[in-house]
Coordinates of N, CA and C in Angstrom, one line a residue:
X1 N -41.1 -5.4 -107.9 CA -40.5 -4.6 -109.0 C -40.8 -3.1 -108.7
X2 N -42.2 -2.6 -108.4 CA -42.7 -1.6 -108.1 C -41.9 -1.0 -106.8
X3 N -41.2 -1.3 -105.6 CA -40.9 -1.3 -104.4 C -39.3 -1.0 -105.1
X4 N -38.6 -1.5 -106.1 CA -37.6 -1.6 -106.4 C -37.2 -0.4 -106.8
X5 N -38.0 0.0 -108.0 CA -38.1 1.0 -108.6 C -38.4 2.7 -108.0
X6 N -39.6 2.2 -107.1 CA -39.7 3.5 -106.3 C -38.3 3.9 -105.5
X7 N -37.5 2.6 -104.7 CA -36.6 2.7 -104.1 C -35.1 3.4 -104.6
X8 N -35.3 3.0 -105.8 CA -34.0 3.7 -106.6 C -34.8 4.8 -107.0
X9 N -35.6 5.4 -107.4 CA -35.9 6.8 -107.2 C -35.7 7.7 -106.6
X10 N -36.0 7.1 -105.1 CA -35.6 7.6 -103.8 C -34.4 8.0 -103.8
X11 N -33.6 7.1 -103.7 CA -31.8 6.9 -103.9 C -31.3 8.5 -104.6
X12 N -31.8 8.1 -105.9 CA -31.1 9.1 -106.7 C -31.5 10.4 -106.7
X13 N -32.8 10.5 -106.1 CA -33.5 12.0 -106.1 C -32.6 12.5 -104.6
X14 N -32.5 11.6 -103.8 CA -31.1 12.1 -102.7 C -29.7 12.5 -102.7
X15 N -29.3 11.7 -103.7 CA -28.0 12.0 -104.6 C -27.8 12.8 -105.5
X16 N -28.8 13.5 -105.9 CA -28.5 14.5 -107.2 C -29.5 16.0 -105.9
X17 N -29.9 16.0 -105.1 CA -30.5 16.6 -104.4 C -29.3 17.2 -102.7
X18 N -27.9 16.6 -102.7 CA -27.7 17.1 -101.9 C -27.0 18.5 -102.6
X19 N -26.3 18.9 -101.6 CA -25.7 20.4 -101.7 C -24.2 20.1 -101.6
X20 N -23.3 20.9 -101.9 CA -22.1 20.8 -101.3 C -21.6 22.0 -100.9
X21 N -20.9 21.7 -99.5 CA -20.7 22.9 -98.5 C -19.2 23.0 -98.2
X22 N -18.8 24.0 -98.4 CA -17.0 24.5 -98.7 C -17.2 24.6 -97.0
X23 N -15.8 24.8 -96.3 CA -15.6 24.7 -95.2 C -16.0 25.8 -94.3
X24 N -16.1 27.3 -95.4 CA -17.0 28.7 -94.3 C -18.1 28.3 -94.2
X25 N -18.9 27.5 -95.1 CA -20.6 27.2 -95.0 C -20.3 26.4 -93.8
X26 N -19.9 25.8 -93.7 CA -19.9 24.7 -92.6 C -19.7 25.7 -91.3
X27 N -18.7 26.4 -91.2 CA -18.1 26.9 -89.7 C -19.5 28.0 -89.7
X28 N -20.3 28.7 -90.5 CA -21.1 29.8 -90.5 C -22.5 28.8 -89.9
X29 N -22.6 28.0 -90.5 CA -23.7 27.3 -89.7 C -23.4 26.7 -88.2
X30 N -22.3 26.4 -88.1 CA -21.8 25.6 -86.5 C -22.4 27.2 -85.6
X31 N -21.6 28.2 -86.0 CA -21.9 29.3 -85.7 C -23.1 29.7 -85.5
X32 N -24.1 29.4 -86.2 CA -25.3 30.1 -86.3 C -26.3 29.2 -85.4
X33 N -25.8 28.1 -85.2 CA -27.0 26.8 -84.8 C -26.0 26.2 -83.4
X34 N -25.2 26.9 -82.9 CA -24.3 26.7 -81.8 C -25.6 26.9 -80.4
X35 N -25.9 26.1 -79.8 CA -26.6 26.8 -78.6 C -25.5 27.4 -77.7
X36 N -24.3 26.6 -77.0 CA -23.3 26.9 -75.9 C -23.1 28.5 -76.2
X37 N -23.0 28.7 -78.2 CA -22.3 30.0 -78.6 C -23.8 31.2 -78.2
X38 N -24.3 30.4 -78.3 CA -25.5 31.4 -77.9 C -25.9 32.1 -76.1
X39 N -26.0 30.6 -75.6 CA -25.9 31.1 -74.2 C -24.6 31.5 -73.7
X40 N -23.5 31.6 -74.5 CA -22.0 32.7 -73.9 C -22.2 34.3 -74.3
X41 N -23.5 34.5 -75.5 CA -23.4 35.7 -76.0 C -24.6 35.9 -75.0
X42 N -25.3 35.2 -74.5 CA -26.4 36.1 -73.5 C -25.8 36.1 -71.9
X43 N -24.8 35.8 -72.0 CA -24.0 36.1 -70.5 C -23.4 37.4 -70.9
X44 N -22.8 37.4 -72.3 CA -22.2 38.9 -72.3 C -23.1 39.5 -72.3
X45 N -24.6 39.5 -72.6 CA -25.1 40.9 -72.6 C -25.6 41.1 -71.2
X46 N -26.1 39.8 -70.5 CA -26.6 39.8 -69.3 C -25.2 40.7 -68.0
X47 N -23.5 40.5 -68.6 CA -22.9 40.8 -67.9 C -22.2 42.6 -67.7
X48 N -23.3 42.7 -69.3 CA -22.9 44.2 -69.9 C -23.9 44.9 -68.7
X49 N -24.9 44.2 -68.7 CA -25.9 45.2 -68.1 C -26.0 45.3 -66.3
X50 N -24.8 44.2 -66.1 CA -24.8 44.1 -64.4 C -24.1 45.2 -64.3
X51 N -22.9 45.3 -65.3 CA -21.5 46.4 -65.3 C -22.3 47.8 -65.1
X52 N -23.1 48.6 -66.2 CA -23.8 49.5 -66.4 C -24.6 49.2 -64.7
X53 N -25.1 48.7 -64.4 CA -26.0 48.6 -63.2 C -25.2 49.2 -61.9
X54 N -24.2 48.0 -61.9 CA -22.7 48.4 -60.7 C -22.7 50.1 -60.2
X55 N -22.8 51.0 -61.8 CA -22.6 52.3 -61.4 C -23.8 53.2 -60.5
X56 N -25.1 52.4 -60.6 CA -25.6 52.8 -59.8 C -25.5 53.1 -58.4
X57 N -24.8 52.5 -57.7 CA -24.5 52.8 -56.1 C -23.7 53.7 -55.9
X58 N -23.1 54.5 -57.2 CA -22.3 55.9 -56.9 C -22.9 57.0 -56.9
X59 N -24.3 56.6 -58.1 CA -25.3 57.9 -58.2 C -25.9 58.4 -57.0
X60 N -26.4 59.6 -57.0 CA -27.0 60.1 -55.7 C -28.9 59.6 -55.9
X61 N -29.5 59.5 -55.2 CA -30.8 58.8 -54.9 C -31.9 60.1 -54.5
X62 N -32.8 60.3 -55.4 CA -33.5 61.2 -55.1 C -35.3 60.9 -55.0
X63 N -35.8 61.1 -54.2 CA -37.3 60.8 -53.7 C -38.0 61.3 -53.3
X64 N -39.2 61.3 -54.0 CA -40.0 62.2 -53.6 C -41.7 61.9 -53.3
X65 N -42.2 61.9 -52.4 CA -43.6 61.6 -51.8 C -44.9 63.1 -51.9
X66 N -45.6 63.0 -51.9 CA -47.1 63.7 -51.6 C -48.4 63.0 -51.0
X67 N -48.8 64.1 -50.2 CA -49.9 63.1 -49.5 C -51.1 64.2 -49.7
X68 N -52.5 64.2 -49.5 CA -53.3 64.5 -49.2 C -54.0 64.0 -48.8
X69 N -55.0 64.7 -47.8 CA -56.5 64.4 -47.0 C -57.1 65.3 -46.7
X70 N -58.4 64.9 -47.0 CA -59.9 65.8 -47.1 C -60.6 65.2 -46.4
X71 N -61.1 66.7 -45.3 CA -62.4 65.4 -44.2 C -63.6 66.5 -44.5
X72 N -64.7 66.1 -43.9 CA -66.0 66.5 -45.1 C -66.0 67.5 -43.3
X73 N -67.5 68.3 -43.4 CA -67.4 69.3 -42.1 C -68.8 68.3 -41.1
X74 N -68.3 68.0 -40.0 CA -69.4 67.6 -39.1 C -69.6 68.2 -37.8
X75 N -70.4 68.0 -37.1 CA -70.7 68.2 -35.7 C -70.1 68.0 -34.6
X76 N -69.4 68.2 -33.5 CA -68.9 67.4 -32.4 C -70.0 66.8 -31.5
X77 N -70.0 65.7 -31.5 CA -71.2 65.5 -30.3 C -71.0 65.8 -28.9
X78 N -69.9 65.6 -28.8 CA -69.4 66.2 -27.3 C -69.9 67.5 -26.5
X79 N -69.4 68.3 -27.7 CA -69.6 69.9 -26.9 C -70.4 70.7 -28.5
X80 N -71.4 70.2 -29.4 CA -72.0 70.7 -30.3 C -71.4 71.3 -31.2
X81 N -69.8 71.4 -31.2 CA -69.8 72.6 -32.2 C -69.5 71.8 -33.7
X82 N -70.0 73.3 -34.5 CA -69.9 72.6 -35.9 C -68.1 72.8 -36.4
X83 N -68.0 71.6 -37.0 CA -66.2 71.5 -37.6 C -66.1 71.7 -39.6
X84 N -65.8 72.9 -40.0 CA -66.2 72.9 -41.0 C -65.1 72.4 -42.0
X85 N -65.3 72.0 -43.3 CA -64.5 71.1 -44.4 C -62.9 72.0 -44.2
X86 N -62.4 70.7 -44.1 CA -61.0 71.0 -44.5 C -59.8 69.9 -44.9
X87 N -58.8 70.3 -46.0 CA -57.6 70.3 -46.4 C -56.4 70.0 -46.2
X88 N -55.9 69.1 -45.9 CA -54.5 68.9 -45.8 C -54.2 68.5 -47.1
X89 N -52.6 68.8 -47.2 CA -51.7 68.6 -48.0 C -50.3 69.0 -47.8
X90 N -49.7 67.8 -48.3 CA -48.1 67.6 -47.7 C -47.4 67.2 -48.9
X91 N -46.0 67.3 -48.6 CA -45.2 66.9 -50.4 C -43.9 67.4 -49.3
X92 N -43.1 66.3 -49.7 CA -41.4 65.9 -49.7 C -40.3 66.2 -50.9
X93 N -39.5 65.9 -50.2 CA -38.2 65.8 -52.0 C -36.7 65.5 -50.6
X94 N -36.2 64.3 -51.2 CA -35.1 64.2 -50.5 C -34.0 63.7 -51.2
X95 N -32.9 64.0 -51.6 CA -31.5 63.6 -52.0 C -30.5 63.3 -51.2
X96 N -30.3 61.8 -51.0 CA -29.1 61.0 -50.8 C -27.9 60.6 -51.6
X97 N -26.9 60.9 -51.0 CA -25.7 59.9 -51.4 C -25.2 59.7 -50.5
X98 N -24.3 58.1 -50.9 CA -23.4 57.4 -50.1 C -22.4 57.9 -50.4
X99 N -21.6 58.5 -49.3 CA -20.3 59.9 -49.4 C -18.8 58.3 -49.1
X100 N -19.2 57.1 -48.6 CA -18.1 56.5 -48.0 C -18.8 55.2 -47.3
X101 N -18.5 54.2 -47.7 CA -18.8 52.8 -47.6 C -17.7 51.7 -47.5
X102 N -16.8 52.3 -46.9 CA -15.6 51.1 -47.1 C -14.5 51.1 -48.1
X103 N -15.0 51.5 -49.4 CA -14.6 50.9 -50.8 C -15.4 50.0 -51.1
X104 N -16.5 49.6 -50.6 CA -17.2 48.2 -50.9 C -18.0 48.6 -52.9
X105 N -18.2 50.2 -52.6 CA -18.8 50.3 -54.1 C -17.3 49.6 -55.5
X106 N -16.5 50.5 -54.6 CA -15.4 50.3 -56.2 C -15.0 49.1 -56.2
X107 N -15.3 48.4 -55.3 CA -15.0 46.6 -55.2 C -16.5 46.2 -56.1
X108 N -17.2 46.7 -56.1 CA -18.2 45.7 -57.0 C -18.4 46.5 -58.3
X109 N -17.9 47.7 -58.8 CA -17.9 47.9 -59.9 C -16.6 47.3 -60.6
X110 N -15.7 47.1 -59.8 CA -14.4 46.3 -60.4 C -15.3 44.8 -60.8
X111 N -15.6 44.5 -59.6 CA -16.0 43.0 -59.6 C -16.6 42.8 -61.0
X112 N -17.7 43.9 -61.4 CA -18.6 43.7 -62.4 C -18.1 44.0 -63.8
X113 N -16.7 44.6 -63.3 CA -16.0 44.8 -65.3 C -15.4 43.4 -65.3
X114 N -14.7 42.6 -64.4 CA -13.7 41.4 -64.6 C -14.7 40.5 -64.8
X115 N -16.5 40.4 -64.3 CA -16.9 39.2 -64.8 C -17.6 39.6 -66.3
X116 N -17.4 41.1 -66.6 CA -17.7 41.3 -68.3 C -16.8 40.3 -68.9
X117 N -15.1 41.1 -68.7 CA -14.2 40.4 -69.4 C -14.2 39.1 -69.4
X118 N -14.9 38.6 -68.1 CA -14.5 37.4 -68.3 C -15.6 36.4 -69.1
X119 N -16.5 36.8 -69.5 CA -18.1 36.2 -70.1 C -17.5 36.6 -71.5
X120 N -17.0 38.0 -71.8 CA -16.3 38.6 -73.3 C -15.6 37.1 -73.5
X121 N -14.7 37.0 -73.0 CA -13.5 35.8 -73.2 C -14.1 34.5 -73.1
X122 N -15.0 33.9 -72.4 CA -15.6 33.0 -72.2 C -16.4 32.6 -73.6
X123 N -17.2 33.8 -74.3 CA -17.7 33.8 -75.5 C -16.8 33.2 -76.5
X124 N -15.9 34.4 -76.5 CA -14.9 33.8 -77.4 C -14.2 32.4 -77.6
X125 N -13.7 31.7 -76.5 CA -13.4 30.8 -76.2 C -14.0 29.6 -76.5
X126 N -15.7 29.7 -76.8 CA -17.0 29.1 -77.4 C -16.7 29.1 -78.7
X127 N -16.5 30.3 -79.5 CA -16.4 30.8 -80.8 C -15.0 29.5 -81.3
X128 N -14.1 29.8 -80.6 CA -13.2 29.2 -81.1 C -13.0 27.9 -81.3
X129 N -13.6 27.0 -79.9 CA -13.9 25.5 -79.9 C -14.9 25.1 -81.1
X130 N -15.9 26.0 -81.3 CA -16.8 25.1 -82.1 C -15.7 25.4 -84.0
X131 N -15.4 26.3 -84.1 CA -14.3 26.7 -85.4 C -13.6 25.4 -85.2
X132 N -12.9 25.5 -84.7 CA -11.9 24.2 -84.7 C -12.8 22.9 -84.7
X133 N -13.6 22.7 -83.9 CA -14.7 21.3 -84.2 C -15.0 21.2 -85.6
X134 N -15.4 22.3 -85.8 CA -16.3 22.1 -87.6 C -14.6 21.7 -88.3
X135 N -13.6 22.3 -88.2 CA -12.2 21.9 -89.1 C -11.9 20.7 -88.7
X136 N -12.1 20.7 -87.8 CA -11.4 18.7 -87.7 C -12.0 17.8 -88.2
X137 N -13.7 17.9 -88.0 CA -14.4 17.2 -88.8 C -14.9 17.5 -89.9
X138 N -14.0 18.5 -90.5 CA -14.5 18.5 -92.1 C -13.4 17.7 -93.0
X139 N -11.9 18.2 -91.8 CA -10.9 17.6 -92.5 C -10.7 16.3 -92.5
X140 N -11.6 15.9 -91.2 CA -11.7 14.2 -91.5 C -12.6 13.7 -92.2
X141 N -13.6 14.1 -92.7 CA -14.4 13.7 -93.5 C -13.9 13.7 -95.1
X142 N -13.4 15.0 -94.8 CA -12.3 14.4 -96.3 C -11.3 13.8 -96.8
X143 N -10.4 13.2 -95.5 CA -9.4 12.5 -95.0 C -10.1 10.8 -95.8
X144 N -11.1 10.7 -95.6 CA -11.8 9.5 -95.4 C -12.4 9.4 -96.7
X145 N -12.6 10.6 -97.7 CA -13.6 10.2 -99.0 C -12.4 9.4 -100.0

């Protein structure tokens, strides 16, 4: 009796405890709890930042080094004479650019906007399948009540 009772408790505290979700609540959560939709928007940004990168190989390259060395003052054993403390110091600066490469740069900055567009579109294309999934199966679920 006790098992009976608890059981229909159960029941009803389920039944008066759900929610009801109109069809944007539905598509806004497919949306939000999508993993595919998720890893299509981290290709876009992973492909935004190859694009931005690409332009690197047109910039000019600039480098620069310093060196120093200090030797303390000693003796020569050879021929006695004394070698007193001294100083070096050295410093660079160099600027390169690639003036001509084939075309091979404007071939991979191209390369790098068509696989934006194409991860852009690829996103979307995610966006869209799972929209339409949440509609089919909402409209069949109500097809059926």
């Amino acid at each position: 009796m006790f098992n009976r009772l608890s059981l229909l408790l159960t029941v009803v505290s389920f039944c008066f405890g759900q929610e009801v979700y109109t069809l944007d609540d539905c598509i806004r959560l497919a949306l939000e709890n999508n993993r595919n939709l998720r890893v299509a928007q981290l290709q876009v940004s992973s492909a935004e930042a190859d694009k931005k990168g690409s332009l690197a190989v047109i910039l000019p390259r600039i480098s620069a080094s310093t060196g120093s060395f200090q030797q303390g003052s000693y003796t020569n054993l050879q021929f006695g004479i004394p070698v007193p403390e001294s100083e070096y110091h050295s410093g660079s600066i160099s600027l390169s650019q690639n003036i001509f490469d084939g075309g091979n740069w404007w071939n991979q900055i191209a390369l790098s906007k068509n696989i934006y567009q194409l991860s852009v579109e690829n996103e979307l294309a995610t966006r869209i399948s799972t929209v339409l999934g949440v509609k089919r199966a909402y409209y069949e679920h109500l097809k059926n009540i």
